[in-house]
Short mmCIF file of C-alpha atoms and ligand atoms in Angstrom, two decimals:
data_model
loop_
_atom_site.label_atom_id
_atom_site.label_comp_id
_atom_site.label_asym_id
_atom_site.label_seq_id
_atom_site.Cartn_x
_atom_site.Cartn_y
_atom_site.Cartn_z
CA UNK A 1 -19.77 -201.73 -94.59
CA UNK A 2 -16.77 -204.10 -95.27
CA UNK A 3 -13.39 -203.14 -94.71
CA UNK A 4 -10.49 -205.84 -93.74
CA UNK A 5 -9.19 -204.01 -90.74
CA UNK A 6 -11.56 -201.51 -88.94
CA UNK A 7 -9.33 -199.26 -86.93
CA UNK A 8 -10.87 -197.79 -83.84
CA UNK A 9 -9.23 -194.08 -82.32
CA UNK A 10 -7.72 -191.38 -84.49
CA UNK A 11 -5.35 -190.51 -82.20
CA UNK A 12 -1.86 -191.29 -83.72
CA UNK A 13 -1.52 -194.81 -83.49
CA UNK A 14 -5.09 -195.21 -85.44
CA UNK A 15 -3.98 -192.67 -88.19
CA UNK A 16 -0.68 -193.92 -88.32
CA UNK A 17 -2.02 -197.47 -88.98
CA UNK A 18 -4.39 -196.48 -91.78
CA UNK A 19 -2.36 -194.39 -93.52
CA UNK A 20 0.75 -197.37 -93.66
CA UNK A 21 -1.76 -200.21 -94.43
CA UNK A 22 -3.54 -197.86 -97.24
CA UNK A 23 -0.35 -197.87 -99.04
CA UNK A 24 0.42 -201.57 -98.86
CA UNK A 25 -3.11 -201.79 -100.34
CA UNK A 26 -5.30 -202.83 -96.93
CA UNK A 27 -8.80 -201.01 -96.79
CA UNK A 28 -9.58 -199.54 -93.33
CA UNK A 29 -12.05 -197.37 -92.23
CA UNK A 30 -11.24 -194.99 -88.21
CA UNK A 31 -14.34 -194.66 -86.09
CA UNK A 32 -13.40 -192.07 -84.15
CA UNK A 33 -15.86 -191.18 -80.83
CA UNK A 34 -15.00 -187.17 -80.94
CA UNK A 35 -14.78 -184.33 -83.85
CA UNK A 36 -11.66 -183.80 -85.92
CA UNK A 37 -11.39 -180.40 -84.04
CA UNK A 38 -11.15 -181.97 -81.04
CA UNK A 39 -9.05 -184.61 -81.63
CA UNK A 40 -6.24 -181.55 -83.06
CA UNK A 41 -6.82 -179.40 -79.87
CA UNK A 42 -5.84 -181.87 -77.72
CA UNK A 43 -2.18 -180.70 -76.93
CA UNK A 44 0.62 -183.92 -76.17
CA UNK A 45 3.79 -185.32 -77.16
CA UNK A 46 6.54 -182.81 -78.46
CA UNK A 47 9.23 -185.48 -79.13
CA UNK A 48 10.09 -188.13 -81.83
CA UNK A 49 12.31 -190.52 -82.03
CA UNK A 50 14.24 -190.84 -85.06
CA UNK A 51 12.75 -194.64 -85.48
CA UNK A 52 9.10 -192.81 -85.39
CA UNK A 53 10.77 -190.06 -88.07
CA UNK A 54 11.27 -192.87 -90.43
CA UNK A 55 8.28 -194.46 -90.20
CA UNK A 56 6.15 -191.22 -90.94
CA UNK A 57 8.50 -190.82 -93.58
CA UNK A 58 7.48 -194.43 -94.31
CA UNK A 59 3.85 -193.57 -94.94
CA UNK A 60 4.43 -190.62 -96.96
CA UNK A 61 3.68 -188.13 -94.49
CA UNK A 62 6.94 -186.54 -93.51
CA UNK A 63 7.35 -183.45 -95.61
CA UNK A 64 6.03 -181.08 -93.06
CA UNK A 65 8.29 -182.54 -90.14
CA UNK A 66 11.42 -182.44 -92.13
CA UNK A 67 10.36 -178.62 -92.94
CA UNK A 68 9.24 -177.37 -89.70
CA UNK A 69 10.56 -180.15 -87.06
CA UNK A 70 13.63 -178.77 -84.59
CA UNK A 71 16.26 -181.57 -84.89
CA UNK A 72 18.03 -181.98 -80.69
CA UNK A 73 21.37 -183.29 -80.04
CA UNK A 74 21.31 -183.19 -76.65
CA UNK A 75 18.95 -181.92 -73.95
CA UNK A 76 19.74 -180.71 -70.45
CA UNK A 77 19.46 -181.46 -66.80
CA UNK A 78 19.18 -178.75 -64.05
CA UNK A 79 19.31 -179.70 -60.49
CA UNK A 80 21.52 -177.71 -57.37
CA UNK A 81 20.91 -174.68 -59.25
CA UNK A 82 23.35 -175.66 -62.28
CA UNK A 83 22.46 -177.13 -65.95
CA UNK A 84 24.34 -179.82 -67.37
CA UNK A 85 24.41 -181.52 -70.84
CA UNK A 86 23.63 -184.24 -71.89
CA UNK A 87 25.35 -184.90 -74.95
CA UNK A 88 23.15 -187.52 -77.49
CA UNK A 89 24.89 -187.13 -80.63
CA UNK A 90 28.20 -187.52 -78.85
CA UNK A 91 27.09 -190.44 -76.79
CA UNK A 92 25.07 -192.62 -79.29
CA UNK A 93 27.17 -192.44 -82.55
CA UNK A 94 25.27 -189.16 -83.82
CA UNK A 95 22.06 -189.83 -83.18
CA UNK A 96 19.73 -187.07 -82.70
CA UNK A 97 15.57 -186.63 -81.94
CA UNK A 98 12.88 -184.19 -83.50
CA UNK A 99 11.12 -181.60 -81.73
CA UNK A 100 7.30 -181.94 -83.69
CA UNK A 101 3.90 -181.56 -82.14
CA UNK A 102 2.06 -184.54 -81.90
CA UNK A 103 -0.92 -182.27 -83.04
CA UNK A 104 1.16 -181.81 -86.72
CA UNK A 105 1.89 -185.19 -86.72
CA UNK A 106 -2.51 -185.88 -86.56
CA UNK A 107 -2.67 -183.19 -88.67
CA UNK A 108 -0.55 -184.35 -91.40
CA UNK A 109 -1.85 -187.90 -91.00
CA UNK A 110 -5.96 -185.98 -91.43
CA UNK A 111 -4.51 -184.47 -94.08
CA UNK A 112 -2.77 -187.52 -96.02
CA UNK A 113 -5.85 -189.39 -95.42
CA UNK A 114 -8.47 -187.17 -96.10
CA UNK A 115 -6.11 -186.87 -99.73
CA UNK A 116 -6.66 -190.33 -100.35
CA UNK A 117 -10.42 -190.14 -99.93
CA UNK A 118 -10.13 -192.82 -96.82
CA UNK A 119 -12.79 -193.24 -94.66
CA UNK A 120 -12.91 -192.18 -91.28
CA UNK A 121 -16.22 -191.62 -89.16
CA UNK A 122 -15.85 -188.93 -86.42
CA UNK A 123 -18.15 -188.58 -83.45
CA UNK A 124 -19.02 -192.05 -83.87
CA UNK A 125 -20.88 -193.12 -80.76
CA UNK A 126 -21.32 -195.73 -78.59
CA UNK A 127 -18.93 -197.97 -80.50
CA UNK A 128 -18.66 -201.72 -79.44
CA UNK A 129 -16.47 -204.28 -80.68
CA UNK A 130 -17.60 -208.09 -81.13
CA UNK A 131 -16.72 -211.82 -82.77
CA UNK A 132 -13.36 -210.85 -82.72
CA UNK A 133 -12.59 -214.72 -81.18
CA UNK A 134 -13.83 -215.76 -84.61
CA UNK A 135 -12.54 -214.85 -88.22
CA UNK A 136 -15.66 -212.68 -88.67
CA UNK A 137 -15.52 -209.96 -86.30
CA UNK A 138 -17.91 -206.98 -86.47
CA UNK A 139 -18.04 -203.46 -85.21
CA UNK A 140 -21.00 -201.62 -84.36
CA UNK A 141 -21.19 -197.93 -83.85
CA UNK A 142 -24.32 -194.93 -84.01
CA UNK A 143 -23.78 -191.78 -86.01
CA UNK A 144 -26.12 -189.34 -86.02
CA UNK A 145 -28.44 -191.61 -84.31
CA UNK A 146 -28.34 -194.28 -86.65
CA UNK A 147 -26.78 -197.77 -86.27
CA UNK A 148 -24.16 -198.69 -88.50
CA UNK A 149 -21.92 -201.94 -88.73
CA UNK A 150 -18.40 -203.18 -90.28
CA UNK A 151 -17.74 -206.44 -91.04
CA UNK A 152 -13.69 -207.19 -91.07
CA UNK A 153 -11.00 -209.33 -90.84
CA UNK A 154 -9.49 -207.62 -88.00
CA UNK A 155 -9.89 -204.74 -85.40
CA UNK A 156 -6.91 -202.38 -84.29
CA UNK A 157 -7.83 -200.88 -80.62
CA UNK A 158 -5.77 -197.89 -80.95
CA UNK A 159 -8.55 -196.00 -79.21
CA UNK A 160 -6.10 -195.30 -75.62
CA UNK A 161 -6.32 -195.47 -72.33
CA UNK A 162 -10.30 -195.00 -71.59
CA UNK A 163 -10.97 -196.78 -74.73
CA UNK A 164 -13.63 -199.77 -75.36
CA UNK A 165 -11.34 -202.17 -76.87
CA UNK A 166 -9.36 -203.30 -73.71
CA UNK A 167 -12.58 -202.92 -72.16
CA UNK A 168 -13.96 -205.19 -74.22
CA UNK A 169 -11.45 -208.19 -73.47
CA UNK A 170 -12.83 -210.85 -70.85
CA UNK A 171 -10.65 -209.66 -67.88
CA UNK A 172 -9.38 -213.05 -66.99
CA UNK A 173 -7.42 -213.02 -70.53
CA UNK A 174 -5.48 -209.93 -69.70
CA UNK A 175 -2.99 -208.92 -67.24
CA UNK A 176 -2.05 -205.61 -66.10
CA UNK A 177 0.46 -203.95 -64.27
CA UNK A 178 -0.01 -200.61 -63.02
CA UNK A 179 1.61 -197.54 -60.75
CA UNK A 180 -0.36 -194.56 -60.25
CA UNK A 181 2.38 -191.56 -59.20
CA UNK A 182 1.17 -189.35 -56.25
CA UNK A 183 1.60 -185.94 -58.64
CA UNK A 184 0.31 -184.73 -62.13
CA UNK A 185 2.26 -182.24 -64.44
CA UNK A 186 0.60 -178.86 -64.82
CA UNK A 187 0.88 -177.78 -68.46
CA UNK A 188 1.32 -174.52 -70.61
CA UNK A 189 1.52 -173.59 -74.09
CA UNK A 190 2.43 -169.85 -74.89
CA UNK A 191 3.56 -167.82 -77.84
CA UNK A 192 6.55 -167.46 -76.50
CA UNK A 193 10.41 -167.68 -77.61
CA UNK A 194 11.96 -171.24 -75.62
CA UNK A 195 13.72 -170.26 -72.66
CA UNK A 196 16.68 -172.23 -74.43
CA UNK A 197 17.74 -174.01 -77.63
CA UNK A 198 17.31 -177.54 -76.27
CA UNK A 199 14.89 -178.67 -73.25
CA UNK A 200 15.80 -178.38 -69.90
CA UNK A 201 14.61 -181.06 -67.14
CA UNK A 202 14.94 -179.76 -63.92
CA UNK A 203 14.91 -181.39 -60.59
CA UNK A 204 14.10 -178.58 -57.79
CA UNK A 205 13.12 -178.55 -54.35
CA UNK A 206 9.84 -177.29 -55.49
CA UNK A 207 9.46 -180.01 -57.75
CA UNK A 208 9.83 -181.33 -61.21
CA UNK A 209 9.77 -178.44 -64.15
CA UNK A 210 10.40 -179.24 -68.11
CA UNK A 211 11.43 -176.80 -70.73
CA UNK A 212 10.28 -177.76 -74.18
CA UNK A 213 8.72 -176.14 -77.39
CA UNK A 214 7.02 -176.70 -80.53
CA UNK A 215 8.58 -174.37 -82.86
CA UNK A 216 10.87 -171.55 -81.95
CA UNK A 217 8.25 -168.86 -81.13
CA UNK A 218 6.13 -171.26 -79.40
CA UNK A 219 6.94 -172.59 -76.17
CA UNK A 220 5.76 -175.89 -73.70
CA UNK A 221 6.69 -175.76 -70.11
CA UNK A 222 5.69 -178.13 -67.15
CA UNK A 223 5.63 -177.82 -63.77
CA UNK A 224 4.75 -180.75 -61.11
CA UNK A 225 1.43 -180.15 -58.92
CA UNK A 226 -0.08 -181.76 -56.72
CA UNK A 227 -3.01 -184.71 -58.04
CA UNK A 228 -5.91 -182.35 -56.22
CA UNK A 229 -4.44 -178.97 -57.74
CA UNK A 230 -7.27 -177.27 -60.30
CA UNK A 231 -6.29 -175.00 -63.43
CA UNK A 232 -8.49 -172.65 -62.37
CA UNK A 233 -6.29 -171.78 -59.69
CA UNK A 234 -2.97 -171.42 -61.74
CA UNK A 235 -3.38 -167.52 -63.23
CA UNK A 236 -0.48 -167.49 -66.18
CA UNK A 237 1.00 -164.99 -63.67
CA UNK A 238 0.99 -168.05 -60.94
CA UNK A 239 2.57 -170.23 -63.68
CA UNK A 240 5.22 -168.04 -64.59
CA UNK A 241 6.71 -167.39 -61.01
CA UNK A 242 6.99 -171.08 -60.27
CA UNK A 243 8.18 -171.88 -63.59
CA UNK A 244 10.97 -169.43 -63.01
CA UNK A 245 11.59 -170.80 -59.60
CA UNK A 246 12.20 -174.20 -60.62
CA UNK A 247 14.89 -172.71 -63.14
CA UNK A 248 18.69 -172.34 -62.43
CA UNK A 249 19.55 -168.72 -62.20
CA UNK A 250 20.65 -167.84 -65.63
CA UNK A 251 17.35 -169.69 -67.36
CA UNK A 252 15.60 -167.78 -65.12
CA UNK A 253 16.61 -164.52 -66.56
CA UNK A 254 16.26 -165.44 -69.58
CA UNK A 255 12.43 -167.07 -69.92
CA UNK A 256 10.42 -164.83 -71.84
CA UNK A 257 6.73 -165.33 -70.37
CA UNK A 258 3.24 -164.11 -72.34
CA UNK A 259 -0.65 -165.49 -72.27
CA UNK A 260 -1.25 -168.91 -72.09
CA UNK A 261 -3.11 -170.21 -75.23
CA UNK A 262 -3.34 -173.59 -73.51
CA UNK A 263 -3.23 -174.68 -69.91
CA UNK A 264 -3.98 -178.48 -68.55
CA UNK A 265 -3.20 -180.63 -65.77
CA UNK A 266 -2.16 -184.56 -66.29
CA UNK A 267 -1.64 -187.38 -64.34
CA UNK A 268 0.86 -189.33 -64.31
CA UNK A 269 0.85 -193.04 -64.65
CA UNK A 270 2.84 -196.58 -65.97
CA UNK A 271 0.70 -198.86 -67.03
CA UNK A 272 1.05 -201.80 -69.20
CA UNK A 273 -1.76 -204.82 -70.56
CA UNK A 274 -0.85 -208.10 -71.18
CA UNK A 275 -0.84 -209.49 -73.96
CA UNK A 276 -2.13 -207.39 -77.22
CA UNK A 277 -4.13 -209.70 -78.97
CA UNK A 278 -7.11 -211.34 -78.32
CA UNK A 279 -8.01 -213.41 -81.57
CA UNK A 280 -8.23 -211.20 -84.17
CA UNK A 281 -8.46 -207.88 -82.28
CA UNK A 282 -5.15 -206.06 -81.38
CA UNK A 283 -3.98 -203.31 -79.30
CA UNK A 284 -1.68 -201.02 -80.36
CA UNK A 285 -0.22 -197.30 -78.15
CA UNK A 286 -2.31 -196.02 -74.73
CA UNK A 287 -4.99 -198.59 -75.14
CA UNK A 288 -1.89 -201.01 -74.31
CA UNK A 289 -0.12 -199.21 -72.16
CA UNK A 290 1.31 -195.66 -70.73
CA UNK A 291 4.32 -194.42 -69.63
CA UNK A 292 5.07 -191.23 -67.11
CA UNK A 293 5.68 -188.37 -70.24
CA UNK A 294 8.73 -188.02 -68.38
CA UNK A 295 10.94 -190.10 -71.05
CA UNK A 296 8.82 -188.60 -74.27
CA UNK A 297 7.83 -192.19 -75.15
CA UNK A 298 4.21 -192.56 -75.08
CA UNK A 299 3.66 -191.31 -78.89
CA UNK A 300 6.67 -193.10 -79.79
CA UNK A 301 5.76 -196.55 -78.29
CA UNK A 302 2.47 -195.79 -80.23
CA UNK A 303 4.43 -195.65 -83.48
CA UNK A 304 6.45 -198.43 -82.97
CA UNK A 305 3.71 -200.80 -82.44
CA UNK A 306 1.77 -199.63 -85.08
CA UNK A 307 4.67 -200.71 -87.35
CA UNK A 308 4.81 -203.98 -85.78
CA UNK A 309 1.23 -204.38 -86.58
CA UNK A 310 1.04 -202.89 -90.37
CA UNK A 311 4.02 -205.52 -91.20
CA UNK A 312 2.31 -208.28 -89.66
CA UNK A 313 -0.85 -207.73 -91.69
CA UNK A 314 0.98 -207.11 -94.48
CA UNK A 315 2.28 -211.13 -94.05
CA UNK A 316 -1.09 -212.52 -93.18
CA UNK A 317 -2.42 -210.98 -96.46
CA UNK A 318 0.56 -212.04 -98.31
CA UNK A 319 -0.13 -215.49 -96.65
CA UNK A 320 1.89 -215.42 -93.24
CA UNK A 321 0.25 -215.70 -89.78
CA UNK A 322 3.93 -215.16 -87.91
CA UNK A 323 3.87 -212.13 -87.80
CA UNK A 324 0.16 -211.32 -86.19
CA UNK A 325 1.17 -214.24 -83.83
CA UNK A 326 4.40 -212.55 -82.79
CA UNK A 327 2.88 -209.08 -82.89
CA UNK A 328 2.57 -208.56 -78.74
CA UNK A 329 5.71 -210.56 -77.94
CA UNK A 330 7.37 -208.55 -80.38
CA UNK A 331 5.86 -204.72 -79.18
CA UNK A 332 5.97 -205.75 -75.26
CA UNK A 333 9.88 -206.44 -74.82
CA UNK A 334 10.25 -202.88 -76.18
CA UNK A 335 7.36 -201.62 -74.48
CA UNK A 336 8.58 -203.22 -71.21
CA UNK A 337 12.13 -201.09 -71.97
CA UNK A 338 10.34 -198.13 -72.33
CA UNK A 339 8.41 -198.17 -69.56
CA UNK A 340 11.55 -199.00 -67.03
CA UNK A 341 13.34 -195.85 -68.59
CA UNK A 342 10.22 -193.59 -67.87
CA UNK A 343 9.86 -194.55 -64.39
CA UNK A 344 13.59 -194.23 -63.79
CA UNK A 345 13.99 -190.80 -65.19
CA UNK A 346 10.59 -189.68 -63.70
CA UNK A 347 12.15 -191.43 -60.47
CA UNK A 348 15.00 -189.30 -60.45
CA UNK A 349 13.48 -185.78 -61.74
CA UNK A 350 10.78 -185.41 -59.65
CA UNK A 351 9.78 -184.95 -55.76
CA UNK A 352 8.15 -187.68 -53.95
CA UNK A 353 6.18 -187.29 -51.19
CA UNK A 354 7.29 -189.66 -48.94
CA UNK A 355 11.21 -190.67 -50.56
CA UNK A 356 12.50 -188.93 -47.24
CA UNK A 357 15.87 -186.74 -46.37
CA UNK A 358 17.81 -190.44 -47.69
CA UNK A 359 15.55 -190.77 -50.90
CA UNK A 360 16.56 -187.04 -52.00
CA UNK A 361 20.00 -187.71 -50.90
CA UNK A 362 20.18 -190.76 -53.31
CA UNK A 363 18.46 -188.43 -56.44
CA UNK A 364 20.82 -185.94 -55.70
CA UNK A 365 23.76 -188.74 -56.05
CA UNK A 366 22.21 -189.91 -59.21
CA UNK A 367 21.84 -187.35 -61.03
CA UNK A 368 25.58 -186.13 -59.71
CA UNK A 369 26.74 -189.57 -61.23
CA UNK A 370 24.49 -189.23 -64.81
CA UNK A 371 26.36 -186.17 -65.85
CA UNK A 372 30.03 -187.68 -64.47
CA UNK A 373 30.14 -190.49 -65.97
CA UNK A 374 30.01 -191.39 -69.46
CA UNK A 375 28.66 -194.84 -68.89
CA UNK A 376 25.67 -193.41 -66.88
CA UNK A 377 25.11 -190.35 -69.70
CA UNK A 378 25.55 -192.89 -71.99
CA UNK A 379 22.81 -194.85 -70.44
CA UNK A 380 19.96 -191.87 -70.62
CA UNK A 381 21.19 -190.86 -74.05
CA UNK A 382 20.54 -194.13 -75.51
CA UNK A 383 16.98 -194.62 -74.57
CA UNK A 384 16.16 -191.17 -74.65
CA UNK A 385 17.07 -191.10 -78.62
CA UNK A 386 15.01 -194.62 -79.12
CA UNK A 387 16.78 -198.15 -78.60
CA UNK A 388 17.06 -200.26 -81.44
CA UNK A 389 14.53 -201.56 -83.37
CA UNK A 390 14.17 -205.47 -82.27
CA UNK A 391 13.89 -207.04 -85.77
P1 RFL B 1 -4.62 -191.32 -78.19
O1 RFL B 1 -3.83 -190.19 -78.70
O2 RFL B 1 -5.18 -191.23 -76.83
O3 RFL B 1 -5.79 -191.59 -79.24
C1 RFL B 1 -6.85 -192.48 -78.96
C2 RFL B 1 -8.06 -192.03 -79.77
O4 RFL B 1 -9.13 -192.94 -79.57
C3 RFL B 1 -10.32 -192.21 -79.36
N1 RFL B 1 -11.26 -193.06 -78.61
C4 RFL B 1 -12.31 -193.69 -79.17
N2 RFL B 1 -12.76 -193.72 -80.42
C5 RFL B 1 -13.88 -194.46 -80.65
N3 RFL B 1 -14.55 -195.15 -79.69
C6 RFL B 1 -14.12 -195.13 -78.42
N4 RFL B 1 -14.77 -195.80 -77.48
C7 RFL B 1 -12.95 -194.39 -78.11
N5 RFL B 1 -12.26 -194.17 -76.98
C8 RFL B 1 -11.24 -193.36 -77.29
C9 RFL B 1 -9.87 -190.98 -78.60
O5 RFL B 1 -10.80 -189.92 -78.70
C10 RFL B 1 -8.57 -190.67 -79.29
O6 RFL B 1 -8.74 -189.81 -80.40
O7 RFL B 1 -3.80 -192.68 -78.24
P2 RFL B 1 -2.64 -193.19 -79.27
O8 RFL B 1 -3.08 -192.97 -80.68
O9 RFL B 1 -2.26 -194.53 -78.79
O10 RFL B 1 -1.43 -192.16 -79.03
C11 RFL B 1 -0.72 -192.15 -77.82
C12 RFL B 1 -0.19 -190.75 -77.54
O11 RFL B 1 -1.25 -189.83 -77.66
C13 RFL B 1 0.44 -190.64 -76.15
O12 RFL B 1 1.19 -191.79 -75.85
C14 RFL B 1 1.38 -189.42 -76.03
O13 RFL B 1 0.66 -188.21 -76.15
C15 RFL B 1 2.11 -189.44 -74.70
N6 RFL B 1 2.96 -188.26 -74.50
C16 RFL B 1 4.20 -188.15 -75.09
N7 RFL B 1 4.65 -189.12 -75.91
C17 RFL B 1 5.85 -188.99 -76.56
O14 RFL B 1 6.25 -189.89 -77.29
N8 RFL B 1 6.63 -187.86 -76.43
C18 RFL B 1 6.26 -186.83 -75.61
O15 RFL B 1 6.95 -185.82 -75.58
C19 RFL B 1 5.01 -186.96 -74.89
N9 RFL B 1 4.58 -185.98 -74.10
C20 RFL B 1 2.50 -187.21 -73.68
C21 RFL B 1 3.34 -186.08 -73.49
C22 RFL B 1 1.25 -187.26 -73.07
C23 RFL B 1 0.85 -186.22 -72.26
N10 RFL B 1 -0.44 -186.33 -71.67
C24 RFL B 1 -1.40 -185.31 -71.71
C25 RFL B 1 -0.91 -187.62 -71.21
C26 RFL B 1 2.95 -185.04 -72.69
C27 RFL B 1 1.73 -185.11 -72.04
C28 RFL B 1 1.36 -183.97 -71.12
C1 PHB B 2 6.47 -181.81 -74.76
O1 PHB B 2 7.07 -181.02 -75.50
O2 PHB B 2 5.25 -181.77 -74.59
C2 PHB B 2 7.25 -182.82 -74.00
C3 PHB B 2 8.60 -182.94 -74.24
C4 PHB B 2 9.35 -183.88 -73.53
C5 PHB B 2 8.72 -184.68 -72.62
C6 PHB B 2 7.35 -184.58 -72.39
C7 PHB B 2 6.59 -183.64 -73.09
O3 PHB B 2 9.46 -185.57 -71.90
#
């Protein structure tokens, strides 16, 4: 097979990419190591920024979100047993985010391909990427047992974090930067009315909890756990109580609590490679880097490099090489601001081990200060929505 850009991972960067260079006329096919089913039942990201909004709208795939997508002007922080909010719309010049599954937005994206009679290969095995330091590179992959290879122009690693693509890049050529944090968040999905209209991000003695949802008769909660805590040993029942716990007094009351349909435990990490293109393969969302969920920026980060990466193909094909030689400069300084915002507000929202009586004492003082001052709200508000596209 010949495609000019072979995109490996359907995860939402890999989708995303096909479906925006299919309609400036680029031919792609997705190898994609697990089944379509799979892929959807893995449950994520909750929260878009309004930049990612417009570029699903972009590639014609934003009906569904503008239909079914909760639109948050504000969200709220709960620490010393009191919430307080923080008000985005107010704070940013009325900017607001959108409260979508990242499962809808794969969905939609299966969907809008599948329409278009793209190609994607699921449960493609043992794929391995090669030549990409040349203009010919190749991917190879087995299906079913039988060995199959693309020729292309390019190769778009958007296969994540475990993925083969970095893993393919001599190490010397890259640099990373990593910080593992000593907890993981313990996850829930229920069928369940939120416990309030907007999320709630507590700080507690206990540790970290987040209120969030994916529609308003389905719910997503968090709690922090410890790295060597199982699932198996978190009942619903278990969940529940120290959910409630974590909760000022009032939400408390109020959190309506059913079955789980969904219950996982995930570390927590900040991770970023340097640079994101190696010849004429490029990374593009986790297989890049990751960011503590703490700041909802991981999907978004994905979408935003993703557009970095459609336009720049778009100019090599219309006869400009700026772009794909800009392309990581381009994605890193925002990456680089996304990643300091999630490891502040994870810094400041959850319990660390060792911080000490004077690390708590300076959280405490923080978070006293965020919802004071207008600068500091100001601050969280602005990143949290999305910072500006760099042009
Ligand atoms: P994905 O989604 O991991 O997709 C990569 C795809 O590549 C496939 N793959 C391979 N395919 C072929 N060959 C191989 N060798 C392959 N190796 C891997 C995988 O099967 C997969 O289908 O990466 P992508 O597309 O870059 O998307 C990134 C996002 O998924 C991620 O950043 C977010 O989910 C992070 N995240 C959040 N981001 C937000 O913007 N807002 C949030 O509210 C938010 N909440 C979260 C999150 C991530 C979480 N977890 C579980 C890490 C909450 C949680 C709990
Ligand atoms: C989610 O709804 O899964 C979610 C929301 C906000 C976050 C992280 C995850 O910061």
């Amino acid at each position: 097979m010949r495609v000019q850009v072979a995109i490996i991972g359907s995860g939402p960067a890999g989708l995303l990419l096909g479906q925006l260079l299919y309609r400036a006329g680029i031919d792609t096919v997705v190898l994609e190591q697990r089944s379509k089913d799979y892929v959807l039942g893995r449950i994520r990201a909750g929260v878009l920024e309004q930049v990612a909004v417009d570029l699903l709208d972009e590639a014609g795939v934003g009906r569904r979100m503008h239909a079914e997508g909760l639109v948050h002007g504000g969200i709220e922080l709960c620490f010393g047993g009191a919430r307080h909010r923080i008000d985005f719309e107010q704070l940013t010049g009325g900017k607001r985010v959108t409260v979508y599954g990242q499962t809808e937005v794969t969905r939609d994206l299966m969907d809008a391909r599948a329409a278009a009679g793209l190609k994607t290969v699921y449960e493609a095995e043992n794929v391995s990427v090669h030549d990409f330091d040349g203009a010919h590179p190749r991917v190879r992959y087995l299906k079913d047992g039988v060995a199959h290879e693309v020729t292309c122009d390019f190769i778009a690693g958007c296969d994540g974090f475990h993925g083969v693509c970095r893993a393919s890049v001599p190490p010397d050529a890259l640099s990373t930067y990593e910080r593992v944090y000593p907890f993981g968040w313990l996850g829930v999905l229920s069928e369940t009315p939120p416990v309030s209209h907007e999320l709630i991000y507590s700080n507690h003695p206990r540790g970290f909890a987040l209120c969030s949802m994916r529609s308003l008769t389905r719910s997503r909660y968090y709690v922090q756990c410890s790295l060597d805590e199982q699932v198996e040993n978190w009942s619903d029942q278990r969940f529940w109580d120290e959910l409630r716990l974590r909760l000022d007094p009032q939400a408390a009351a109020a959190l309506v609590t059913g079955p789980s349909i969904e219950k996982s435990i995930a570390p927590l990490r900040s991770f970023v490679a340097e640079p994101m293109r190696f010849g004429r393969l490029f990374l593009a969302g986790d297989a890049a880097h990751i960011v503590p969920p703490t700041g909802a920026k991981g999907l978004n980060l994905a979408a935003t490099d993703v557009r970095t990466l459609a336009h720049a193909l778009v100019d090599f094909y219309a006869g400009s090489s700026l772009g794909i030689d800009h392309y990581s400069a381009r994605c890193l300084s925002r990456i680089w601001r996304a990643e300091r915002f999630s490891w502040w507000f994870t810094s400041i929202t959850h319990r660390f081990p060792d911080s000490g009586e004077f690390g708590r004492k300076m959280q405490e003082s923080e978070l006293d200060y965020l919802v004071h001052s207008p600068a500091a709200s100001t601050v969280l508000a602005e990143n949290y929505v999305g910072l500006p596209l760099d042009e």
